[in-house]
PDB file of N, CA and C and ligand atoms in Angstrom:
ATOM      1  N   MET L   1     -40.712  42.680  26.809  1.00 56.00           N
ATOM      2  CA  MET L   1     -39.393  42.820  26.168  1.00 56.00           C
ATOM      3  C   MET L   1     -39.141  41.668  25.206  1.00 56.00           C
ATOM      4  N   THR L   2     -39.540  41.853  23.988  1.00 65.00           N
ATOM      5  CA  THR L   2     -39.252  40.815  23.009  1.00 65.00           C
ATOM      6  C   THR L   2     -38.167  41.324  22.082  1.00 65.00           C
ATOM      7  N   ALA L   3     -36.997  40.779  22.310  1.00 70.00           N
ATOM      8  CA  ALA L   3     -35.878  41.195  21.464  1.00 70.00           C
ATOM      9  C   ALA L   3     -35.738  40.226  20.310  1.00 70.00           C
ATOM     10  N   GLU L   4     -35.580  40.786  19.162  1.00 89.00           N
ATOM     11  CA  GLU L   4     -35.403  39.956  17.985  1.00 89.00           C
ATOM     12  C   GLU L   4     -34.131  40.362  17.277  1.00 89.00           C
ATOM     13  N   GLU L   5     -33.617  39.420  16.535  1.00 93.00           N
ATOM     14  CA  GLU L   5     -32.441  39.749  15.744  1.00 93.00           C
ATOM     15  C   GLU L   5     -32.820  40.747  14.665  1.00 93.00           C
ATOM     16  N   LYS L   6     -31.976  41.719  14.482  1.00 94.00           N
ATOM     17  CA  LYS L   6     -32.233  42.708  13.441  1.00 94.00           C
ATOM     18  C   LYS L   6     -31.119  42.630  12.412  1.00 94.00           C
ATOM     19  N   ILE L   7     -31.506  42.890  11.191  1.00 95.00           N
ATOM     20  CA  ILE L   7     -30.496  42.968  10.140  1.00 95.00           C
ATOM     21  C   ILE L   7     -30.243  44.441   9.853  1.00 95.00           C
ATOM     22  N   LEU L   8     -29.018  44.840  10.044  1.00 95.00           N
ATOM     23  CA  LEU L   8     -28.641  46.221   9.773  1.00 95.00           C
ATOM     24  C   LEU L   8     -27.633  46.260   8.634  1.00 95.00           C
ATOM     25  N   LYS L   9     -27.541  47.408   8.042  1.00 96.00           N
ATOM     26  CA  LYS L   9     -26.594  47.558   6.929  1.00 96.00           C
ATOM     27  C   LYS L   9     -25.402  48.374   7.397  1.00 96.00           C
ATOM     28  N   CYS L  10     -24.232  47.836   7.121  1.00 94.00           N
ATOM     29  CA  CYS L  10     -23.016  48.518   7.532  1.00 94.00           C
ATOM     30  C   CYS L  10     -22.775  49.740   6.651  1.00 94.00           C
ATOM     31  N   ARG L  11     -22.508  50.868   7.298  1.00 92.00           N
ATOM     32  CA  ARG L  11     -22.267  52.097   6.550  1.00 92.00           C
ATOM     33  C   ARG L  11     -20.926  52.080   5.840  1.00 92.00           C
ATOM     34  N   GLN L  12     -20.033  51.303   6.379  1.00 88.00           N
ATOM     35  CA  GLN L  12     -18.683  51.331   5.819  1.00 88.00           C
ATOM     36  C   GLN L  12     -18.537  50.386   4.629  1.00 88.00           C
ATOM     37  N   CYS L  13     -18.923  49.117   4.813  1.00 90.00           N
ATOM     38  CA  CYS L  13     -18.708  48.160   3.726  1.00 90.00           C
ATOM     39  C   CYS L  13     -20.013  47.819   3.004  1.00 90.00           C
ATOM     40  N   GLY L  14     -21.153  48.298   3.542  1.00 94.00           N
ATOM     41  CA  GLY L  14     -22.420  48.107   2.852  1.00 94.00           C
ATOM     42  C   GLY L  14     -23.022  46.718   2.999  1.00 94.00           C
ATOM     43  N   ARG L  15     -22.371  45.867   3.787  1.00 94.00           N
ATOM     44  CA  ARG L  15     -22.905  44.520   3.962  1.00 94.00           C
ATOM     45  C   ARG L  15     -23.967  44.508   5.052  1.00 94.00           C
ATOM     46  N   ASP L  16     -24.869  43.551   4.955  1.00 96.00           N
ATOM     47  CA  ASP L  16     -25.843  43.356   6.025  1.00 96.00           C
ATOM     48  C   ASP L  16     -25.173  42.627   7.169  1.00 96.00           C
ATOM     49  N   PHE L  17     -25.521  43.017   8.371  1.00 95.00           N
ATOM     50  CA  PHE L  17     -25.001  42.279   9.512  1.00 95.00           C
ATOM     51  C   PHE L  17     -26.072  42.151  10.576  1.00 95.00           C
ATOM     52  N   LEU L  18     -25.848  41.196  11.471  1.00 94.00           N
ATOM     53  CA  LEU L  18     -26.833  40.854  12.477  1.00 94.00           C
ATOM     54  C   LEU L  18     -26.644  41.695  13.733  1.00 94.00           C
ATOM     55  N   PHE L  19     -27.717  42.227  14.223  1.00 94.00           N
ATOM     56  CA  PHE L  19     -27.709  42.944  15.492  1.00 94.00           C
ATOM     57  C   PHE L  19     -28.484  42.054  16.468  1.00 94.00           C
ATOM     58  N   THR L  20     -27.751  41.295  17.239  1.00 94.00           N
ATOM     59  CA  THR L  20     -28.377  40.260  18.060  1.00 94.00           C
ATOM     60  C   THR L  20     -29.083  40.857  19.280  1.00 94.00           C
ATOM     61  N   PRO L  21     -30.044  40.126  19.850  1.00 94.00           N
ATOM     62  CA  PRO L  21     -30.740  40.607  21.048  1.00 94.00           C
ATOM     63  C   PRO L  21     -29.773  40.962  22.169  1.00 94.00           C
ATOM     64  N   GLU L  22     -28.687  40.170  22.311  1.00 93.00           N
ATOM     65  CA  GLU L  22     -27.704  40.458  23.352  1.00 93.00           C
ATOM     66  C   GLU L  22     -27.058  41.815  23.110  1.00 93.00           C
ATOM     67  N   GLU L  23     -26.708  42.046  21.855  1.00 93.00           N
ATOM     68  CA  GLU L  23     -26.085  43.322  21.511  1.00 93.00           C
ATOM     69  C   GLU L  23     -27.060  44.472  21.693  1.00 93.00           C
ATOM     70  N   GLN L  24     -28.325  44.208  21.321  1.00 94.00           N
ATOM     71  CA  GLN L  24     -29.332  45.254  21.491  1.00 94.00           C
ATOM     72  C   GLN L  24     -29.462  45.631  22.954  1.00 94.00           C
ATOM     73  N   ALA L  25     -29.453  44.629  23.821  1.00 94.00           N
ATOM     74  CA  ALA L  25     -29.551  44.880  25.254  1.00 94.00           C
ATOM     75  C   ALA L  25     -28.352  45.680  25.724  1.00 94.00           C
ATOM     76  N   PHE L  26     -27.170  45.292  25.247  1.00 93.00           N
ATOM     77  CA  PHE L  26     -25.948  45.986  25.618  1.00 93.00           C
ATOM     78  C   PHE L  26     -25.993  47.442  25.170  1.00 93.00           C
ATOM     79  N   TYR L  27     -26.423  47.633  23.946  1.00 92.00           N
ATOM     80  CA  TYR L  27     -26.448  48.987  23.396  1.00 92.00           C
ATOM     81  C   TYR L  27     -27.450  49.871  24.139  1.00 92.00           C
ATOM     82  N   SER L  28     -28.634  49.322  24.427  1.00 93.00           N
ATOM     83  CA  SER L  28     -29.629  50.171  25.088  1.00 93.00           C
ATOM     84  C   SER L  28     -29.231  50.430  26.535  1.00 93.00           C
ATOM     85  N   LYS L  29     -28.553  49.448  27.135  1.00 94.00           N
ATOM     86  CA  LYS L  29     -28.099  49.615  28.509  1.00 94.00           C
ATOM     87  C   LYS L  29     -27.126  50.785  28.608  1.00 94.00           C
ATOM     88  N   HIS L  30     -26.312  50.924  27.581  1.00 93.00           N
ATOM     89  CA  HIS L  30     -25.320  51.988  27.583  1.00 93.00           C
ATOM     90  C   HIS L  30     -25.821  53.253  26.897  1.00 93.00           C
ATOM     91  N   GLY L  31     -27.109  53.225  26.527  1.00 94.00           N
ATOM     92  CA  GLY L  31     -27.704  54.408  25.920  1.00 94.00           C
ATOM     93  C   GLY L  31     -27.248  54.675  24.506  1.00 94.00           C
ATOM     94  N   TYR L  32     -26.741  53.650  23.834  1.00 89.00           N
ATOM     95  CA  TYR L  32     -26.341  53.831  22.439  1.00 89.00           C
ATOM     96  C   TYR L  32     -27.528  53.555  21.520  1.00 89.00           C
ATOM     97  N   GLY L  33     -27.450  54.080  20.330  1.00 89.00           N
ATOM     98  CA  GLY L  33     -28.425  53.723  19.309  1.00 89.00           C
ATOM     99  C   GLY L  33     -27.994  52.425  18.657  1.00 89.00           C
ATOM    100  N   SER L  34     -28.395  52.224  17.427  1.00 89.00           N
ATOM    101  CA  SER L  34     -27.979  51.029  16.707  1.00 89.00           C
ATOM    102  C   SER L  34     -26.566  51.234  16.159  1.00 89.00           C
ATOM    103  N   PRO L  35     -25.821  50.152  16.080  1.00 92.00           N
ATOM    104  CA  PRO L  35     -24.481  50.269  15.496  1.00 92.00           C
ATOM    105  C   PRO L  35     -24.580  50.595  14.013  1.00 92.00           C
ATOM    106  N   ARG L  36     -23.652  51.407  13.541  1.00 92.00           N
ATOM    107  CA  ARG L  36     -23.715  51.801  12.141  1.00 92.00           C
ATOM    108  C   ARG L  36     -22.789  50.957  11.271  1.00 92.00           C
ATOM    109  N   ARG L  37     -21.908  50.242  11.945  1.00 93.00           N
ATOM    110  CA  ARG L  37     -20.971  49.435  11.171  1.00 93.00           C
ATOM    111  C   ARG L  37     -20.978  47.995  11.662  1.00 93.00           C
ATOM    112  N   CYS L  38     -20.628  47.080  10.777  1.00 92.00           N
ATOM    113  CA  CYS L  38     -20.614  45.675  11.143  1.00 92.00           C
ATOM    114  C   CYS L  38     -19.450  45.396  12.068  1.00 92.00           C
ATOM    115  N   LYS L  39     -19.448  44.210  12.625  1.00 89.00           N
ATOM    116  CA  LYS L  39     -18.422  43.846  13.594  1.00 89.00           C
ATOM    117  C   LYS L  39     -17.023  43.935  12.999  1.00 89.00           C
ATOM    118  N   ASP L  40     -16.885  43.453  11.776  1.00 86.00           N
ATOM    119  CA  ASP L  40     -15.575  43.465  11.135  1.00 86.00           C
ATOM    120  C   ASP L  40     -15.038  44.879  11.015  1.00 86.00           C
ATOM    121  N   CYS L  41     -15.914  45.788  10.547  1.00 88.00           N
ATOM    122  CA  CYS L  41     -15.479  47.165  10.363  1.00 88.00           C
ATOM    123  C   CYS L  41     -15.202  47.831  11.697  1.00 88.00           C
ATOM    124  N   ARG L  42     -16.002  47.485  12.679  1.00 88.00           N
ATOM    125  CA  ARG L  42     -15.782  48.072  14.001  1.00 88.00           C
ATOM    126  C   ARG L  42     -14.456  47.608  14.577  1.00 88.00           C
ATOM    127  N   ARG L  43     -14.187  46.305  14.405  1.00 84.00           N
ATOM    128  CA  ARG L  43     -12.937  45.770  14.926  1.00 84.00           C
ATOM    129  C   ARG L  43     -11.746  46.385  14.198  1.00 84.00           C
ATOM    130  N   ALA L  44     -11.885  46.516  12.893  1.00 80.00           N
ATOM    131  CA  ALA L  44     -10.797  47.097  12.105  1.00 80.00           C
ATOM    132  C   ALA L  44     -10.548  48.537  12.527  1.00 80.00           C
ATOM    133  N   ALA L  45     -11.645  49.270  12.781  1.00 81.00           N
ATOM    134  CA  ALA L  45     -11.509  50.658  13.191  1.00 81.00           C
ATOM    135  C   ALA L  45     -10.809  50.748  14.537  1.00 81.00           C
ATOM    136  N   ARG L  46     -11.147  49.794  15.408  1.00 79.00           N
ATOM    137  CA  ARG L  46     -10.545  49.797  16.734  1.00 79.00           C
ATOM    138  C   ARG L  46      -9.041  49.526  16.628  1.00 79.00           C
ATOM    139  N   LEU L  47      -8.690  48.552  15.819  1.00 74.00           N
ATOM    140  CA  LEU L  47      -7.279  48.219  15.645  1.00 74.00           C
ATOM    141  C   LEU L  47      -6.529  49.387  15.019  1.00 74.00           C
ATOM    142  N   GLN L  48      -7.176  50.026  14.052  1.00 72.00           N
ATOM    143  CA  GLN L  48      -6.532  51.128  13.377  1.00 72.00           C
ATOM    144  C   GLN L  48      -6.314  52.280  14.336  1.00 72.00           C
ATOM    145  N   LYS L  49      -7.285  52.477  15.213  1.00 73.00           N
ATOM    146  CA  LYS L  49      -7.182  53.539  16.194  1.00 73.00           C
ATOM    147  C   LYS L  49      -5.990  53.286  17.094  1.00 73.00           C
ATOM    148  N   ALA L  50      -5.790  52.035  17.439  1.00 69.00           N
ATOM    149  CA  ALA L  50      -4.668  51.674  18.298  1.00 69.00           C
ATOM    150  C   ALA L  50      -3.348  51.802  17.533  1.00 69.00           C
ATOM    151  N   GLY L  51      -3.441  52.064  16.243  1.00 69.00           N
ATOM    152  CA  GLY L  51      -2.242  52.268  15.445  1.00 69.00           C
ATOM    153  C   GLY L  51      -1.413  51.013  15.299  1.00 69.00           C
ATOM    154  N   ARG L  52      -2.062  49.882  15.353  1.00 67.00           N
ATOM    155  CA  ARG L  52      -1.286  48.660  15.329  1.00 67.00           C
ATOM    156  C   ARG L  52      -1.749  47.712  14.247  1.00 67.00           C
ATOM    157  N   VAL L  53      -2.235  48.239  13.183  1.00 69.00           N
ATOM    158  CA  VAL L  53      -2.685  47.316  12.154  1.00 69.00           C
ATOM    159  C   VAL L  53      -2.060  47.661  10.810  1.00 69.00           C
ATOM    160  N   TYR L  54      -1.646  46.633  10.138  1.00 74.00           N
ATOM    161  CA  TYR L  54      -1.085  46.769   8.799  1.00 74.00           C
ATOM    162  C   TYR L  54      -1.853  45.834   7.891  1.00 74.00           C
ATOM    163  N   SER L  55      -1.907  46.206   6.664  1.00 80.00           N
ATOM    164  CA  SER L  55      -2.682  45.386   5.738  1.00 80.00           C
ATOM    165  C   SER L  55      -1.740  44.609   4.831  1.00 80.00           C
ATOM    166  N   GLY L  56      -2.083  43.376   4.597  1.00 83.00           N
ATOM    167  CA  GLY L  56      -1.299  42.548   3.698  1.00 83.00           C
ATOM    168  C   GLY L  56      -2.211  41.549   3.011  1.00 83.00           C
ATOM    169  N   VAL L  57      -1.612  40.643   2.285  1.00 87.00           N
ATOM    170  CA  VAL L  57      -2.392  39.610   1.610  1.00 87.00           C
ATOM    171  C   VAL L  57      -2.090  38.279   2.278  1.00 87.00           C
ATOM    172  N   CYS L  58      -3.135  37.573   2.649  1.00 90.00           N
ATOM    173  CA  CYS L  58      -2.958  36.293   3.329  1.00 90.00           C
ATOM    174  C   CYS L  58      -2.207  35.321   2.413  1.00 90.00           C
ATOM    175  N   ALA L  59      -1.155  34.727   2.972  1.00 89.00           N
ATOM    176  CA  ALA L  59      -0.325  33.822   2.177  1.00 89.00           C
ATOM    177  C   ALA L  59      -1.039  32.503   1.902  1.00 89.00           C
ATOM    178  N   ALA L  60      -2.053  32.208   2.664  1.00 91.00           N
ATOM    179  CA  ALA L  60      -2.747  30.928   2.507  1.00 91.00           C
ATOM    180  C   ALA L  60      -3.971  31.034   1.605  1.00 91.00           C
ATOM    181  N   CYS L  61      -4.796  32.052   1.802  1.00 94.00           N
ATOM    182  CA  CYS L  61      -6.050  32.108   1.044  1.00 94.00           C
ATOM    183  C   CYS L  61      -6.153  33.336   0.144  1.00 94.00           C
ATOM    184  N   GLY L  62      -5.220  34.284   0.273  1.00 93.00           N
ATOM    185  CA  GLY L  62      -5.214  35.431  -0.627  1.00 93.00           C
ATOM    186  C   GLY L  62      -6.158  36.555  -0.251  1.00 93.00           C
ATOM    187  N   LYS L  63      -6.851  36.383   0.864  1.00 90.00           N
ATOM    188  CA  LYS L  63      -7.752  37.442   1.321  1.00 90.00           C
ATOM    189  C   LYS L  63      -6.933  38.527   2.001  1.00 90.00           C
ATOM    190  N   GLU L  64      -7.600  39.652   2.297  1.00 86.00           N
ATOM    191  CA  GLU L  64      -6.902  40.699   3.009  1.00 86.00           C
ATOM    192  C   GLU L  64      -6.577  40.227   4.413  1.00 86.00           C
ATOM    193  N   ALA L  65      -5.345  40.474   4.818  1.00 85.00           N
ATOM    194  CA  ALA L  65      -4.924  40.083   6.157  1.00 85.00           C
ATOM    195  C   ALA L  65      -4.569  41.328   6.931  1.00 85.00           C
ATOM    196  N   ARG L  66      -5.097  41.431   8.118  1.00 77.00           N
ATOM    197  CA  ARG L  66      -4.747  42.561   8.969  1.00 77.00           C
ATOM    198  C   ARG L  66      -3.799  42.059  10.040  1.00 77.00           C
ATOM    199  N   VAL L  67      -2.646  42.621  10.100  1.00 74.00           N
ATOM    200  CA  VAL L  67      -1.640  42.138  11.037  1.00 74.00           C
ATOM    201  C   VAL L  67      -1.168  43.281  11.922  1.00 74.00           C
ATOM    202  N   ALA L  68      -0.624  42.902  13.065  1.00 67.00           N
ATOM    203  CA  ALA L  68      -0.226  43.894  14.058  1.00 67.00           C
ATOM    204  C   ALA L  68       1.232  44.310  13.895  1.00 67.00           C
ATOM    205  N   PHE L  69       1.841  43.918  12.786  1.00 67.00           N
ATOM    206  CA  PHE L  69       3.232  44.325  12.537  1.00 67.00           C
ATOM    207  C   PHE L  69       3.384  44.591  11.046  1.00 67.00           C
ATOM    208  N   PRO L  70       4.310  45.435  10.683  1.00 67.00           N
ATOM    209  CA  PRO L  70       4.458  45.706   9.253  1.00 67.00           C
ATOM    210  C   PRO L  70       4.980  44.477   8.535  1.00 67.00           C
ATOM    211  N   PRO L  71       4.292  43.997   7.522  1.00 64.00           N
ATOM    212  CA  PRO L  71       4.723  42.782   6.844  1.00 64.00           C
ATOM    213  C   PRO L  71       6.027  43.013   6.090  1.00 64.00           C
ATOM    214  N   ALA L  72       7.061  42.288   6.470  1.00 70.00           N
ATOM    215  CA  ALA L  72       8.337  42.369   5.770  1.00 70.00           C
ATOM    216  C   ALA L  72       8.258  41.518   4.511  1.00 70.00           C
ATOM    217  N   LYS L  73       9.199  41.717   3.619  1.00 69.00           N
ATOM    218  CA  LYS L  73       9.175  41.008   2.345  1.00 69.00           C
ATOM    219  C   LYS L  73       9.142  39.498   2.545  1.00 69.00           C
ATOM    220  N   GLU L  74       9.942  39.021   3.450  1.00 71.00           N
ATOM    221  CA  GLU L  74      10.069  37.569   3.601  1.00 71.00           C
ATOM    222  C   GLU L  74       9.083  36.990   4.615  1.00 71.00           C
ATOM    223  N   THR L  75       8.339  37.867   5.252  1.00 76.00           N
ATOM    224  CA  THR L  75       7.405  37.370   6.253  1.00 76.00           C
ATOM    225  C   THR L  75       6.053  37.108   5.612  1.00 76.00           C
ATOM    226  N   LEU L  76       5.560  35.933   5.805  1.00 80.00           N
ATOM    227  CA  LEU L  76       4.232  35.614   5.303  1.00 80.00           C
ATOM    228  C   LEU L  76       3.203  36.112   6.306  1.00 80.00           C
ATOM    229  N   VAL L  77       2.169  36.734   5.802  1.00 83.00           N
ATOM    230  CA  VAL L  77       1.093  37.149   6.695  1.00 83.00           C
ATOM    231  C   VAL L  77      -0.137  36.304   6.394  1.00 83.00           C
ATOM    232  N   TYR L  78      -0.950  36.162   7.395  1.00 85.00           N
ATOM    233  CA  TYR L  78      -2.162  35.357   7.257  1.00 85.00           C
ATOM    234  C   TYR L  78      -3.347  36.123   7.806  1.00 85.00           C
ATOM    235  N   CYS L  79      -4.513  35.840   7.266  1.00 86.00           N
ATOM    236  CA  CYS L  79      -5.721  36.441   7.809  1.00 86.00           C
ATOM    237  C   CYS L  79      -6.072  35.738   9.120  1.00 86.00           C
ATOM    238  N   GLY L  80      -7.048  36.258   9.812  1.00 84.00           N
ATOM    239  CA  GLY L  80      -7.396  35.719  11.131  1.00 84.00           C
ATOM    240  C   GLY L  80      -7.722  34.234  11.096  1.00 84.00           C
ATOM    241  N   ASP L  81      -8.487  33.829  10.076  1.00 89.00           N
ATOM    242  CA  ASP L  81      -8.906  32.430   9.983  1.00 89.00           C
ATOM    243  C   ASP L  81      -7.713  31.505   9.798  1.00 89.00           C
ATOM    244  N   CYS L  82      -6.870  31.842   8.819  1.00 90.00           N
ATOM    245  CA  CYS L  82      -5.724  30.988   8.530  1.00 90.00           C
ATOM    246  C   CYS L  82      -4.739  31.017   9.690  1.00 90.00           C
ATOM    247  N   TRP L  83      -4.589  32.185  10.289  1.00 85.00           N
ATOM    248  CA  TRP L  83      -3.656  32.299  11.391  1.00 85.00           C
ATOM    249  C   TRP L  83      -4.078  31.397  12.550  1.00 85.00           C
ATOM    250  N   ALA L  84      -5.364  31.349  12.824  1.00 89.00           N
ATOM    251  CA  ALA L  84      -5.869  30.494  13.903  1.00 89.00           C
ATOM    252  C   ALA L  84      -5.543  29.039  13.613  1.00 89.00           C
ATOM    253  N   GLN L  85      -5.681  28.662  12.328  1.00 91.00           N
ATOM    254  CA  GLN L  85      -5.401  27.288  11.935  1.00 91.00           C
ATOM    255  C   GLN L  85      -3.919  26.966  12.122  1.00 91.00           C
ATOM    256  N   ILE L  86      -3.074  27.903  11.688  1.00 87.00           N
ATOM    257  CA  ILE L  86      -1.632  27.691  11.783  1.00 87.00           C
ATOM    258  C   ILE L  86      -1.197  27.643  13.241  1.00 87.00           C
ATOM    259  N   ALA L  87      -1.767  28.536  14.031  1.00 88.00           N
ATOM    260  CA  ALA L  87      -1.414  28.554  15.451  1.00 88.00           C
ATOM    261  C   ALA L  87      -1.781  27.232  16.107  1.00 88.00           C
ATOM    262  N   ALA L  88      -2.932  26.690  15.729  1.00 92.00           N
ATOM    263  CA  ALA L  88      -3.371  25.414  16.299  1.00 92.00           C
ATOM    264  C   ALA L  88      -2.429  24.300  15.866  1.00 92.00           C
ATOM    265  N   GLU L  89      -2.001  24.340  14.593  1.00 91.00           N
ATOM    266  CA  GLU L  89      -1.070  23.326  14.105  1.00 91.00           C
ATOM    267  C   GLU L  89       0.254  23.399  14.844  1.00 91.00           C
ATOM    268  N   ARG L  90       0.741  24.624  15.019  1.00 90.00           N
ATOM    269  CA  ARG L  90       2.020  24.798  15.711  1.00 90.00           C
ATOM    270  C   ARG L  90       1.940  24.290  17.130  1.00 90.00           C
ATOM    271  N   ARG L  91       0.792  24.573  17.747  1.00 91.00           N
ATOM    272  CA  ARG L  91       0.623  24.140  19.132  1.00 91.00           C
ATOM    273  C   ARG L  91       0.678  22.620  19.231  1.00 91.00           C
ATOM    274  N   SER L  92       0.001  21.964  18.314  1.00 91.00           N
ATOM    275  CA  SER L  92      -0.029  20.500  18.380  1.00 91.00           C
ATOM    276  C   SER L  92       1.340  19.931  18.021  1.00 91.00           C
ATOM    277  N   MET L  93       2.075  20.635  17.133  1.00 86.00           N
ATOM    278  CA  MET L  93       3.409  20.185  16.766  1.00 86.00           C
ATOM    279  C   MET L  93       4.320  20.234  17.987  1.00 86.00           C
ATOM    280  N   ARG L  94       4.225  21.331  18.714  1.00 83.00           N
ATOM    281  CA  ARG L  94       5.062  21.500  19.891  1.00 83.00           C
ATOM    282  C   ARG L  94       4.742  20.408  20.908  1.00 83.00           C
ATOM    283  N   LYS L  95       3.473  20.087  20.983  1.00 78.00           N
ATOM    284  CA  LYS L  95       3.049  19.092  21.963  1.00 78.00           C
ATOM    285  C   LYS L  95       3.665  17.731  21.643  1.00 78.00           C
ATOM    286  N   THR L  96       3.608  17.345  20.351  1.00 74.00           N
ATOM    287  CA  THR L  96       4.118  16.021  19.985  1.00 74.00           C
ATOM    288  C   THR L  96       5.625  15.951  20.156  1.00 74.00           C
ATOM    289  N   ARG L  97       6.293  17.125  19.955  1.00 68.00           N
ATOM    290  CA  ARG L  97       7.744  17.131  20.113  1.00 68.00           C
ATOM    291  C   ARG L  97       8.138  17.088  21.587  1.00 68.00           C
ATOM    292  N   GLY L  98       7.196  17.495  22.421  1.00 61.00           N
ATOM    293  CA  GLY L  98       7.448  17.449  23.858  1.00 61.00           C
ATOM    294  C   GLY L  98       8.522  18.426  24.305  1.00 61.00           C
ATOM    295  N   SER L  99       8.469  19.642  23.748  1.00 56.00           N
ATOM    296  CA  SER L  99       9.472  20.627  24.146  1.00 56.00           C
ATOM    297  C   SER L  99       9.196  21.119  25.558  1.00 56.00           C
ATOM    298  N   ARG L 100      10.185  21.680  26.150  1.00 61.00           N
ATOM    299  CA  ARG L 100      10.175  22.214  27.509  1.00 61.00           C
ATOM    300  C   ARG L 100      10.363  21.181  28.573  1.00 61.00           C
TER     301      ARG L 100
HETATM  302 ZN1  LIG A   1     -18.726  46.599   7.520  1.00 96.03          ZN
HETATM  303 ZN1  LIG A   2      -6.309  33.402   4.938  1.00 96.03          ZN
END
């Protein structure tokens, strides 16, 4: 059993993505073939299926931002990367203020 990383092409966005040995093991264990879409597209499809995703423009970097609420005019939306950064900043801010 020599598992190697495979490069697959996403059917949805056309980008190459990595199919790792761990994923290959998972897929064969469950009797699936190779994934046809990259992780990003799969995640987006999952969120869309749940009916909880809205698209906006990230206020920080301008990339597409997928959010779980409809972006209101005055609400800034952020992509996953920027949101993680902001959340971390907020957390540290709360800590220094010593709330609670
Ligand atoms: Zn894709
Ligand atoms: Zn961003």
